[in-house]
Coordinates of C-alpha atoms in Angstrom, one line a residue:
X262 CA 55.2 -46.2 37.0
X263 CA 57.8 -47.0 34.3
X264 CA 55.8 -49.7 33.3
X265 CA 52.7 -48.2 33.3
X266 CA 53.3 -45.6 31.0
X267 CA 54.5 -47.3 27.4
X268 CA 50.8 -49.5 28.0
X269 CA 48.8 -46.8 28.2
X270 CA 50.8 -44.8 25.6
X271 CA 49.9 -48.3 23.4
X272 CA 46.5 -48.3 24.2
X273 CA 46.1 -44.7 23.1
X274 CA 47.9 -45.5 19.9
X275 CA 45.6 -48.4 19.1
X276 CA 42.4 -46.6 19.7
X277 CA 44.0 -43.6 17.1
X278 CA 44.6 -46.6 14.7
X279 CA 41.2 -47.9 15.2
X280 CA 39.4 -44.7 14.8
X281 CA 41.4 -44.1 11.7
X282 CA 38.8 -44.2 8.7
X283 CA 39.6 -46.5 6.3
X284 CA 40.6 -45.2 2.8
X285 CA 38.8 -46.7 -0.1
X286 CA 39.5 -46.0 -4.0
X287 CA 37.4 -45.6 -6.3
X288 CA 37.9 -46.1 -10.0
X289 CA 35.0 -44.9 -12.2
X290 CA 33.8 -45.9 -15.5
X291 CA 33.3 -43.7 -18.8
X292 CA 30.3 -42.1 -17.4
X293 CA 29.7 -40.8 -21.5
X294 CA 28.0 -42.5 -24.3
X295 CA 25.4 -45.0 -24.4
X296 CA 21.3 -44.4 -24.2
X297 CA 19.9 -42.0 -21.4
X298 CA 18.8 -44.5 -19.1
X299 CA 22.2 -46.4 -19.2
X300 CA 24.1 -42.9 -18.0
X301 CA 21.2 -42.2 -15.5
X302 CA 22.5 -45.6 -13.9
X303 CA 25.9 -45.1 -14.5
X304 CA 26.1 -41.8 -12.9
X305 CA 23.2 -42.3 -9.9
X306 CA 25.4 -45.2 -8.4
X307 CA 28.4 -43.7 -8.8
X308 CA 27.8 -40.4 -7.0
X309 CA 25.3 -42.2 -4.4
X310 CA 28.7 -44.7 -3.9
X311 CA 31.1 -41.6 -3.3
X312 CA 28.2 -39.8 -1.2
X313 CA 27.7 -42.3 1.0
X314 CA 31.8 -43.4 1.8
X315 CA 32.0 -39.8 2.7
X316 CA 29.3 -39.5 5.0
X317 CA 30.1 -42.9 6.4
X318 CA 32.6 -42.3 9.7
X319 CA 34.4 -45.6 9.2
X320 CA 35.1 -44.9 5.6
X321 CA 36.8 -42.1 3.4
X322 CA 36.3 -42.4 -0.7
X323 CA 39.5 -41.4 -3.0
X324 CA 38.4 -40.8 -6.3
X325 CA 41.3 -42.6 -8.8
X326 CA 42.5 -41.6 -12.4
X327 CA 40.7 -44.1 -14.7
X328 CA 44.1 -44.3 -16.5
X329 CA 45.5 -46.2 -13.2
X330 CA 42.7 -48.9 -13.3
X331 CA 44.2 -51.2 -15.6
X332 CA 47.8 -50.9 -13.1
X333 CA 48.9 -53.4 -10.9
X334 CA 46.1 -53.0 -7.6
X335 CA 49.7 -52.5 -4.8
X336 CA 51.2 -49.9 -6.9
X337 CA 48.1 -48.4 -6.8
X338 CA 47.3 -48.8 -3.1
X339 CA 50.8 -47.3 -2.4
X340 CA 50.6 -44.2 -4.7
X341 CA 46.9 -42.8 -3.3
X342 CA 47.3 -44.3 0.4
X343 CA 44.7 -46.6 0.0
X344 CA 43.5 -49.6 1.7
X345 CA 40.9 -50.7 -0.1
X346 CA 40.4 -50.2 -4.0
X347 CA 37.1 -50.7 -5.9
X348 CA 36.7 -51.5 -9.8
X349 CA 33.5 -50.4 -11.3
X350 CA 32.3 -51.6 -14.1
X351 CA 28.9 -51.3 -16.5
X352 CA 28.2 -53.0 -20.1
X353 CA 25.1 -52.8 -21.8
X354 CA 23.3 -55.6 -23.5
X355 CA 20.3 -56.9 -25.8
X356 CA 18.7 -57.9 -22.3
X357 CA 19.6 -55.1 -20.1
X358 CA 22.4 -53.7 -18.5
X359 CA 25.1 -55.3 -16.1
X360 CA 27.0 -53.6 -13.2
X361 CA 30.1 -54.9 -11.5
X362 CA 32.2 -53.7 -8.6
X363 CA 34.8 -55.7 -7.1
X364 CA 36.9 -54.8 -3.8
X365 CA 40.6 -55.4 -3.4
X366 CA 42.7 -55.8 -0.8
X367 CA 45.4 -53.0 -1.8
X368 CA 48.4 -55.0 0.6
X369 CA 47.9 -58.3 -0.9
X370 CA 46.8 -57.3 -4.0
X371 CA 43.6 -59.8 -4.2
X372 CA 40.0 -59.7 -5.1
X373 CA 37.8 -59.8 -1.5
X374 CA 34.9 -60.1 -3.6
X375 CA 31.7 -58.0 -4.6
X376 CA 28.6 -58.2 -6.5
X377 CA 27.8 -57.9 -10.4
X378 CA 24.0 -57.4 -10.5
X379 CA 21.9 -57.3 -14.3
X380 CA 19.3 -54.5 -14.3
X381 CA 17.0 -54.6 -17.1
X382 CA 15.6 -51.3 -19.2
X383 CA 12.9 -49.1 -17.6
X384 CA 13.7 -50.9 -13.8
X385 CA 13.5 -48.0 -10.5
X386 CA 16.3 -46.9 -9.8
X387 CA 16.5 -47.7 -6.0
X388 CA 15.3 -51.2 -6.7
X389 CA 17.7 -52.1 -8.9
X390 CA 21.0 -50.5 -7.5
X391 CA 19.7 -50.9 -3.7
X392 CA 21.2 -54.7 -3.3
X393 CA 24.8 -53.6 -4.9
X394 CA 25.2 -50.7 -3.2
X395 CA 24.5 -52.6 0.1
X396 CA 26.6 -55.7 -0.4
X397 CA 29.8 -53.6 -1.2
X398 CA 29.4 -51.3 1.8
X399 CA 28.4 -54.8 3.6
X400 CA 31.9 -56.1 2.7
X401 CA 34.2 -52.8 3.2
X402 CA 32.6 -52.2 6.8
X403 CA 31.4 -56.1 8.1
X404 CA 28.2 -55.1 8.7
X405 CA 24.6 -54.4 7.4
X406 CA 23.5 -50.7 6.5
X407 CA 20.2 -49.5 5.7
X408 CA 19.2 -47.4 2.8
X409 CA 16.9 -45.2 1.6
X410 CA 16.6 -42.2 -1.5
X411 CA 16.9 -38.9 -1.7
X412 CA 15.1 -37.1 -4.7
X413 CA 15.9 -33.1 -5.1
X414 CA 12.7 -31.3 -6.6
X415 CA 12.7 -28.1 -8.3
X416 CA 9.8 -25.8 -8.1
X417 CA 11.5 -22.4 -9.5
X418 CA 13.5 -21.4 -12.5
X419 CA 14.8 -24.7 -14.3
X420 CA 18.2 -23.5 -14.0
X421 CA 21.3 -25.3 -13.6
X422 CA 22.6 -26.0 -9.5
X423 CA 25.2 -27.5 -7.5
X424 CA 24.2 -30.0 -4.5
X425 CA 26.2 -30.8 -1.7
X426 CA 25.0 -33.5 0.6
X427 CA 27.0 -34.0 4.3
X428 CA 29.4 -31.4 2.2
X429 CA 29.7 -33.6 -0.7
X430 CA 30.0 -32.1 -4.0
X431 CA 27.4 -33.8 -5.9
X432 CA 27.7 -31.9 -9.3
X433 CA 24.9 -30.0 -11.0
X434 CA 23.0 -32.6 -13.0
X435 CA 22.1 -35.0 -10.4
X436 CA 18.3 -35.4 -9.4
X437 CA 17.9 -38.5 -7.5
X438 CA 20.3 -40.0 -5.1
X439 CA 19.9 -43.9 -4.5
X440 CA 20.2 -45.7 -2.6
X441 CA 21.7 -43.5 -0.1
X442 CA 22.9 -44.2 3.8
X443 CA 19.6 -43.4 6.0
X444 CA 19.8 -40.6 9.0
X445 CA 19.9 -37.0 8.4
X446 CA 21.8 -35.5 6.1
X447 CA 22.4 -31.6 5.8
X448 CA 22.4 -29.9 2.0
X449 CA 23.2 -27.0 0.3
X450 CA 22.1 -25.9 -3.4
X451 CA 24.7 -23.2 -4.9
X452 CA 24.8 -21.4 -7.9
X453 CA 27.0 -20.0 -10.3
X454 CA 25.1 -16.6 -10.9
X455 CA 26.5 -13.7 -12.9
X456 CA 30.3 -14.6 -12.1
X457 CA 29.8 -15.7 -8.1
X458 CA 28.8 -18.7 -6.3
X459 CA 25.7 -17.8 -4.7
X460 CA 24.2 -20.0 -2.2
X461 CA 20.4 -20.2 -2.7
X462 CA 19.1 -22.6 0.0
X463 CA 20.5 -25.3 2.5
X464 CA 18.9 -27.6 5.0
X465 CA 18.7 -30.6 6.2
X466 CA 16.8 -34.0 4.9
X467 CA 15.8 -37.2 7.2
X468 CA 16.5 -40.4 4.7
X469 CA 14.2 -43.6 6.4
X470 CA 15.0 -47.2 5.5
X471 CA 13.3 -47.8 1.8
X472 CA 11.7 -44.5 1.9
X473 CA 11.8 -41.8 0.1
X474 CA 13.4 -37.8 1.5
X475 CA 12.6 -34.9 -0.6
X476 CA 14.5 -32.1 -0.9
X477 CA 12.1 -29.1 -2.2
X478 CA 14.5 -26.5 -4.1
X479 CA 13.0 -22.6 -5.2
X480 CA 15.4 -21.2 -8.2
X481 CA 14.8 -17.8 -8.4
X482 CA 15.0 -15.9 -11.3
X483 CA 17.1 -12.8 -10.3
X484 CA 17.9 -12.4 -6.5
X485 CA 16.8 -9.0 -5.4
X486 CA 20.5 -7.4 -5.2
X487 CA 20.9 -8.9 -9.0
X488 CA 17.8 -6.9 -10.2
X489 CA 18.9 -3.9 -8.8
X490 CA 22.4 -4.6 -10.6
X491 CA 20.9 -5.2 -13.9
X492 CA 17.9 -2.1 -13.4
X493 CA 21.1 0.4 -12.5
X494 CA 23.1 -0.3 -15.5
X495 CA 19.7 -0.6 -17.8
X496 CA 19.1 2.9 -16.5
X497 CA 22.6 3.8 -17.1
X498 CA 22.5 2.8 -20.7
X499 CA 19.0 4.1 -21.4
X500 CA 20.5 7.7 -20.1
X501 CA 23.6 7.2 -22.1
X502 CA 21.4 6.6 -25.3
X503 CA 19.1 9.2 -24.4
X504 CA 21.8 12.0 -24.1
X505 CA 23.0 10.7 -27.4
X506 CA 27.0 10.2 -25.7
X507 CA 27.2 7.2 -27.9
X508 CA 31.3 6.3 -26.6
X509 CA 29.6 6.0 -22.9
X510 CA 26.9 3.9 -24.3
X511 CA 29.3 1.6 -26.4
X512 CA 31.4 0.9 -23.1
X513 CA 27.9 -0.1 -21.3
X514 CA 26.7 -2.2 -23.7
X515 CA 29.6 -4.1 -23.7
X516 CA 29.2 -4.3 -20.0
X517 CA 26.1 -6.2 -20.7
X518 CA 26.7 -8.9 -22.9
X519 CA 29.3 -9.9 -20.4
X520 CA 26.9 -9.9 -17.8
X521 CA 24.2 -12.1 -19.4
X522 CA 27.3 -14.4 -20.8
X523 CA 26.0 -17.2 -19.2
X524 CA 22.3 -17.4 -18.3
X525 CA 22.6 -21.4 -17.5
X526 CA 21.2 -20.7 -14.2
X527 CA 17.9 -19.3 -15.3
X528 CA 17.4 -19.8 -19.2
X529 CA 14.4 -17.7 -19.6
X530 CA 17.0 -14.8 -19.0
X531 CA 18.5 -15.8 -22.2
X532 CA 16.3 -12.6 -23.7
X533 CA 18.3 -10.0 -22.5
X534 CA 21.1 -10.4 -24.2
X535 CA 18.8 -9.3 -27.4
X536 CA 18.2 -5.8 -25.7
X537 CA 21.1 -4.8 -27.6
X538 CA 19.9 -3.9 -30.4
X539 CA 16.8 -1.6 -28.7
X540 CA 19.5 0.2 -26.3
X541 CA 21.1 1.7 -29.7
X542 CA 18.0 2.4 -31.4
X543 CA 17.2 4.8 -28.2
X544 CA 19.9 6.9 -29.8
X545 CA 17.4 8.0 -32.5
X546 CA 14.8 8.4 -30.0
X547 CA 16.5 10.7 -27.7
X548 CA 17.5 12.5 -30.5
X549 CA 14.0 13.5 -31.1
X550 CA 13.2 13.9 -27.6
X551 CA 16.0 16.5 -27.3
X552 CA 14.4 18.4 -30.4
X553 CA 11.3 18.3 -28.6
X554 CA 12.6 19.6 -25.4
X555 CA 14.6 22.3 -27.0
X556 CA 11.6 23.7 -29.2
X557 CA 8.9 23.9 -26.3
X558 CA 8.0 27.3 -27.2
X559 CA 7.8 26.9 -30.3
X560 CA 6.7 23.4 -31.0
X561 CA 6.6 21.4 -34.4
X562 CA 3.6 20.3 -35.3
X563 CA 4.6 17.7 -37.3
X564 CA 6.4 16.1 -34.2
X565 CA 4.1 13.2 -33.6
X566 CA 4.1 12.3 -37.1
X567 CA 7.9 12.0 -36.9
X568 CA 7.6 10.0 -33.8
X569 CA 5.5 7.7 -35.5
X570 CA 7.9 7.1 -38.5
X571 CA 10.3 6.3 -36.1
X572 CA 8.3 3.9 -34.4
X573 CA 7.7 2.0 -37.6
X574 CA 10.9 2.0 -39.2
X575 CA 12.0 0.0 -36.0
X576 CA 12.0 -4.1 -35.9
X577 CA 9.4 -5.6 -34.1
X578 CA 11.8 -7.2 -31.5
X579 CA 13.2 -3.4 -30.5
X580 CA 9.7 -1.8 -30.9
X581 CA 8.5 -4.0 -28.6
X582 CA 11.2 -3.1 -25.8
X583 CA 10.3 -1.7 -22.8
X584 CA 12.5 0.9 -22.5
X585 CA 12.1 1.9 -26.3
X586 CA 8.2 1.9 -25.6
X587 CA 8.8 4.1 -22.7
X588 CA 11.3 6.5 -24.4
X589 CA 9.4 7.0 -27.7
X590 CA 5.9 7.5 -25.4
X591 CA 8.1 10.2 -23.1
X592 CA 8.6 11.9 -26.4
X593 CA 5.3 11.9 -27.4
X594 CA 4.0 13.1 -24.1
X595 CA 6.5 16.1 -24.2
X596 CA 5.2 17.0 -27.9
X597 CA 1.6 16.8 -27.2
X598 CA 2.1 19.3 -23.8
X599 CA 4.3 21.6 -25.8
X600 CA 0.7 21.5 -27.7
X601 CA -1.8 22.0 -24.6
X602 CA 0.3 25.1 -23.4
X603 CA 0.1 27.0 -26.2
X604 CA -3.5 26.2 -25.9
X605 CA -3.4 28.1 -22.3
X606 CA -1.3 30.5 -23.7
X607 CA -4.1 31.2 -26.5
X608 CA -6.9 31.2 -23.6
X609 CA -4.6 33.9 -21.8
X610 CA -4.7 36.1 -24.9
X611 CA -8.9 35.3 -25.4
X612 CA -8.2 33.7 -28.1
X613 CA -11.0 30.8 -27.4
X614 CA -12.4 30.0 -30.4
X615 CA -8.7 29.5 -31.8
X616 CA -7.4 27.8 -28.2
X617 CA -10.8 25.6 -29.2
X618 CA -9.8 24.6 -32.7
X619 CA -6.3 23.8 -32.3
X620 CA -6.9 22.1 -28.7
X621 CA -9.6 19.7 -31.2
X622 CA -6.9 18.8 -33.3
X623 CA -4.4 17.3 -31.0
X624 CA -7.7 14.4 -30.4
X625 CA -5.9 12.3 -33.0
X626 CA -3.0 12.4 -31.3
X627 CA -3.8 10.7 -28.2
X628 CA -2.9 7.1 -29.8
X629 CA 0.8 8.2 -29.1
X630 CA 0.5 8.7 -25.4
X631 CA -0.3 6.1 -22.7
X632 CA -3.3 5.6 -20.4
X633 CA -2.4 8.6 -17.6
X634 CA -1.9 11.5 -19.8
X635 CA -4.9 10.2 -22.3
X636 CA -6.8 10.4 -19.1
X637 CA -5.6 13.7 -18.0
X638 CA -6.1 14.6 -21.8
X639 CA -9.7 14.1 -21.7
X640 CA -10.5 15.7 -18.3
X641 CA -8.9 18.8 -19.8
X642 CA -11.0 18.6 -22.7
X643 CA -14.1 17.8 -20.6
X644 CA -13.7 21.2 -18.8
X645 CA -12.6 23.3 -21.6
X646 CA -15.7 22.0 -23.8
X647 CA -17.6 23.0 -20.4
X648 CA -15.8 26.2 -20.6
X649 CA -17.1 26.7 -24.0
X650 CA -20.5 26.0 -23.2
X651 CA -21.3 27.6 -19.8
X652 CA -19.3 30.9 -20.2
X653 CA -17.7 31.5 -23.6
X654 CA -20.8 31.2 -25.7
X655 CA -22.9 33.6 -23.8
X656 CA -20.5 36.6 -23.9
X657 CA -20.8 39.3 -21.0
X658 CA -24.1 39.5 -19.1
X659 CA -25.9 43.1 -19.1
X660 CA -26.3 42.7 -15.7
X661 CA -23.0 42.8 -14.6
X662 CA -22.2 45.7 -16.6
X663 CA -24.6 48.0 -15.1
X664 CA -22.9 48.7 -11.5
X665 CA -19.6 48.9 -13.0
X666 CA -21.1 52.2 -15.6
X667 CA -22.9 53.5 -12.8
X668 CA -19.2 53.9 -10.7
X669 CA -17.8 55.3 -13.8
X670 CA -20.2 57.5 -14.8
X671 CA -20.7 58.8 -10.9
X672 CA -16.8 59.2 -10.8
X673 CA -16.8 61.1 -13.8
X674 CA -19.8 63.7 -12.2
X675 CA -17.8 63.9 -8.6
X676 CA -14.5 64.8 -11.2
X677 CA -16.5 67.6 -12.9
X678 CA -18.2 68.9 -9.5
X679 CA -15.1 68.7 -7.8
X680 CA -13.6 71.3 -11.1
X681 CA -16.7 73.4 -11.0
X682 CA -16.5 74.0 -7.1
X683 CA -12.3 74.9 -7.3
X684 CA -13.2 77.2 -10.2
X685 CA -15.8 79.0 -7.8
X686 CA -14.2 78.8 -4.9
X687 CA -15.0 81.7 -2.2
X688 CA -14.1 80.6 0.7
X689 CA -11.3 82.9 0.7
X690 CA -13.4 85.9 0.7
X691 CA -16.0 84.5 3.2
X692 CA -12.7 84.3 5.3
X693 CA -11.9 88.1 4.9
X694 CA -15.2 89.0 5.4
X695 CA -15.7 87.4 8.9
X696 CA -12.4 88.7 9.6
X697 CA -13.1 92.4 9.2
X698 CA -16.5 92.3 10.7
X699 CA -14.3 90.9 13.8
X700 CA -13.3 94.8 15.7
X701 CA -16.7 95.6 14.7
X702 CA -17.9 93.0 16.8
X703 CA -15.6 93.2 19.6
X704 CA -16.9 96.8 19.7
X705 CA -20.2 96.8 19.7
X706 CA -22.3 99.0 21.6
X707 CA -25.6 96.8 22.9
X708 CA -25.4 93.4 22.9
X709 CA -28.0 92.7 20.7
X710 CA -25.2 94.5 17.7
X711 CA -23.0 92.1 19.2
X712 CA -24.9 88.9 18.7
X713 CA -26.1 90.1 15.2
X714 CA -22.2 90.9 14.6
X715 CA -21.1 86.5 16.4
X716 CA -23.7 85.4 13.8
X717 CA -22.6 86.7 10.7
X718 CA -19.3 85.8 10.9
X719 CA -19.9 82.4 11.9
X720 CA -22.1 82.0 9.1
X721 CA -19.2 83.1 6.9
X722 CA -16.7 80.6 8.6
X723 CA -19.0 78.0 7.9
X724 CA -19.9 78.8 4.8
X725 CA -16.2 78.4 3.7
X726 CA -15.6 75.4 5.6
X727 CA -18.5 73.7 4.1
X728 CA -17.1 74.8 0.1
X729 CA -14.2 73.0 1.2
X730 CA -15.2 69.9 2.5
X731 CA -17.5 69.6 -0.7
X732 CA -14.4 70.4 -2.7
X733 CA -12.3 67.7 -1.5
X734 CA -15.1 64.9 -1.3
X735 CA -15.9 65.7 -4.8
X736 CA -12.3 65.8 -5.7
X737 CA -11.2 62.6 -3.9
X738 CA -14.3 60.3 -4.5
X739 CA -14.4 61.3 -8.2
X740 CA -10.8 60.0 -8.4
X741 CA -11.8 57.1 -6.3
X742 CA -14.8 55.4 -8.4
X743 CA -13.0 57.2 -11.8
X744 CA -10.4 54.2 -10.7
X745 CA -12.4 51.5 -9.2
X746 CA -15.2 52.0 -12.0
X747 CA -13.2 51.0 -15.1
X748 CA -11.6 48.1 -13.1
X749 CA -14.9 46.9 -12.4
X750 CA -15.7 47.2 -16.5
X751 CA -12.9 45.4 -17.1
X752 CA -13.2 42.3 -14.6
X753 CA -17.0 42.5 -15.9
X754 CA -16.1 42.1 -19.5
X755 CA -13.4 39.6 -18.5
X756 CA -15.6 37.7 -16.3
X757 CA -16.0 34.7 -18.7
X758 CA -12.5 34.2 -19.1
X759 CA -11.9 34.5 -15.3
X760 CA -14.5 31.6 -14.6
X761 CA -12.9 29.6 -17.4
X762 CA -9.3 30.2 -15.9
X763 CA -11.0 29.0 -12.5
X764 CA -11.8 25.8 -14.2
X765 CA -8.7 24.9 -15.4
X766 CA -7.2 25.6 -12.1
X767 CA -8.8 22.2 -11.2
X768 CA -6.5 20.6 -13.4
X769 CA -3.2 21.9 -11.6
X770 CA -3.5 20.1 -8.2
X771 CA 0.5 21.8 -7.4
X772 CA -0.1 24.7 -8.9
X773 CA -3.5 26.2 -7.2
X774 CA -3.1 29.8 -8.7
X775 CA -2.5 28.9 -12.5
X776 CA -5.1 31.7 -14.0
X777 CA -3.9 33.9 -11.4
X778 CA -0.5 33.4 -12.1
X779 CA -1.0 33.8 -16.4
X780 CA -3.2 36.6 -16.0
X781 CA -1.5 38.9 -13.3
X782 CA 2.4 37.9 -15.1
X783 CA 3.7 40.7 -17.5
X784 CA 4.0 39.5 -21.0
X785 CA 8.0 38.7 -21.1
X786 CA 7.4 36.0 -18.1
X787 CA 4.7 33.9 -20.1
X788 CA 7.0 32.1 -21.9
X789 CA 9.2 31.5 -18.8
X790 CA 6.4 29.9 -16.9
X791 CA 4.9 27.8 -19.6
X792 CA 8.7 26.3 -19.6
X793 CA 8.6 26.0 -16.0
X794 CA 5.5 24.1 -16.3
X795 CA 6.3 22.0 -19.3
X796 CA 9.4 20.6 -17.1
X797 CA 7.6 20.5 -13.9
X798 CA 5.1 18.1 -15.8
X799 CA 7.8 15.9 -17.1
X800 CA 9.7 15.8 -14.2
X801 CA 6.5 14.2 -12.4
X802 CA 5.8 12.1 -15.2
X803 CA 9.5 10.3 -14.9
X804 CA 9.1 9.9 -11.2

């Protein structure tokens, strides 16, 4: 047992050793200067040659200081643990270009050999670094490997992105990797977006002998939790502007320019960071808009002109904003129905030839305000020129007049009956009469005295009942149609406006009882509901 034990305590030591991966240096060359191509070269080998010690499991690349290459190869070896050191170098010529690399033995200190390849102008890539790349990789692991390319296509925002390969770092400028160790190989494409790394796609790639994998790479332009970042504080600033609280909107502003700092990942972003300059001019605009809001009921007519000014004195770039066209059309919208309800306001008072006019003159107008309310615009014109036409123009009817003057008129006669008949009112001395002819009849001596006696004082009873009755018909239906009568009149000679307010109705789809509402308020709450309105309409127009 004893001796048992220390072999297979060396056996296990030897397989540790064995499975050890063996550490290779690499010393780079000055990957800057020189023409395009040349640096394509320079930089495609030397990333391919780092990506493929790493994903190799015999192998494990140690980048070295390019201020070490020209020490002694031992003291090298002993300072980065290596056992193996590679010396790249690249020169460029009349005829081409030449690439070297040469292997060392770090112990001894000597050259094991390696290739030096030339590779003329406009060569492939793969074809001209494939046969270096395999002979060193032949002489650091003893055996043949097969390689293939891996090409990195982007089909989204031609932004700037990290690639890792097998969890290789392969920088952010990179687009083809050749020749590179065939099998699959896992990736990952990060970005640096807005401050964070953001990881915007990973998975894997299969790399056949002389072939060709693709890895197919979407940049977006903004990530959904980025736009709602950026439309929170652009609604933040726009409110801050808008209110006119210009320290809040300074601080905000400031927030972001730092946010679109660095736009490298998608440069068509680059824009934004000119928004500046419209966020402050919105200070003007809300201004205005505030001047609008505040004089509803009693609106400047010279408003839209104002707006306009405004809108011209700004530079194209901030005119052109999105959020200055929306503020400055907001305000005009505001303006022109401050306009329309003191056009209702003039139908509420009959006023429709003046309601008419001044409703005409606000057509001009309509180049300040955008497609919805230039509809809704129109549609209110449509029905208030049918207005015009189908019941303004031809007055009251005759017709409808003559039932309401008939109630009057019988109200008024029922009232005068109903005076005459208190005035001769007898019924109290019907009363008295069929009351003393009463012992009378309870003594009479034949019955036929009797009967003539029944009779004539129930002709007197009813005599006085029916004085009565007429008295208090006449009294209470003359007071009746005396009321009902002139209301009639009324709703008769205000029947046009009452089918006009019926049209406009159509135009309040929330509010169903608009002409109700203006016609049956007192005066003082007029001007309360046309606010209500006004802000009811905005309100719906920022949702």
């Amino acid at each position: 047992m004893r001796k048992v034990f220390p072999l297979v305590l060396s056996i296990l030591v030897a397989a540790t050793l064995c499975a050890a991966p063996v550490r290779v240096g690499v010393v780079p060359y000055d990957l800057s200067g020189g023409e395009v191509q040349a640096r394509a070269v320079k930089e495609t080998f030397l990333r391919a040659l780092v990506c493929n010690l790493a994903i190799l499991e015999e192998t494990e690349p140690v980048v070295v200081e390019v201020d070490d290459a020209e020490r002694d190869v031992r003291e090298v070896g002993r300072e980065y643990r290596l056992e193996r050191l590679l010396r790249l170098s690249f020169s460029e010529g009349a005829d081409g270009y030449r690439l070297s690399i040469l292997v060392y033995d770090t112990k001894g200190g000597t050259a094991i050999g390696g290739p030096s390849v030339r590779i003329s102008r406009g060569a492939a890539l793969f074809e001209a670094l494939v046969a270096p790349m395999g002979q060193v990789l032949t002489i650091l692991l003893g055996r043949e490997v097969s390689l293939g390319r891996l090409v990195v296509q982007n089909l989204g925002e031609p932004g700037r992105f990290q690639l890792e390969v097998d969890g290789v770092d392969l920088g952010d400028r990179l687009k083809v990797l050749a020749p590179l160790v065939t099998g699959t190989h896992s990736w990952t494409v990060r970005q640096r977006r807005f401050g964070r790394i953001v990881e915007i796609q990973s998975g894997t790639v299969d790399v056949a002998a002389s072939d060709t994998g693709k890895i197919i790479v979407s940049i977006p332009r903004l990530l959904p939790e980025e736009e709602r970042r950026i439309q929170g504080l652009e609604d933040r600033i726009k409110g801050a502007a808008l209110e006119g609280r210009r320290d809040r909107l300074e601080a905000l502003l400031a927030e972001w320019e730092a946010l679109f700092g660095d736009v490298s990942f998608a440069p068509s972003m680059a824009g934004y960071r000119e928004r500046v300059k419209a966020f402050r001019s919105l200070v003007q605009v809300g201004d205005l808009r505030r001047e609008v809001e505040g004089r509803v009921l009693d609106p400047d007519p010279f408003f839209f002109q104002r707006i306009r000014a405004l809108e011209g004195a700004l530079p194209e770039e901030v005119r052109s904003d999105p959020a200055v066209e929306d503020a400055l059309a907001v305000c005009a919208e505001e303006a022109l129905l401050s306009q329309v309800y003191h056009v209702f306001r003039l139908f509420r008072e009959s006023r429709f030839g003046e309601a008419m006019a001044r409703y005409s003159s606000l057509r001009p107008l309509l180049v300040f305000v955008r497609d919805p309310w230039r509809i809704w615009y129109e549609r209110l014109w449509f029905h208030m020129s049918r207005m015009d036409e189908r019941y303004l123009r031809e007055g009251v009817r005759g017709r409808d007049l003559v039932l309401p003057i008939l109630e009057t008129a019988l109200g008024v006669s029922l009232d005068i009956v109903a005076v005459y008949l208190f005035y001769t009112d007898d019924s109290a001395q019907l009363l008295a009469e069929a009351y003393e002819r009463y012992p009378d009849y309870l003594a009479a001596d034949t019955p036929e005295e009797a009967a003539r006696l029944h009779r004539e004082i129930e002709d007197r009873i009813r005599k006085a009942n029916n004085h009565t009755f007429a008295e208090w018909g006449c009294a209470f239906g003359g007071l009746f149609l005396s009321i009902v009568g002139p209301i009639h009149l009324y709703r008769a000679v205000r029947a046009p406006a009452v089918r006009a307010w019926e049209e406009l109705s159509l135009l309040f789809p929330r509010e169903t009882a608009a002409s109700e509402v203006l016609f049956t308020l007192p005066a003082y709450r007029i001007d309360e509901w046309i606010r209500e309105q006004h802000e009811d309409m905005v309100s719906r127009l920022g949702s």
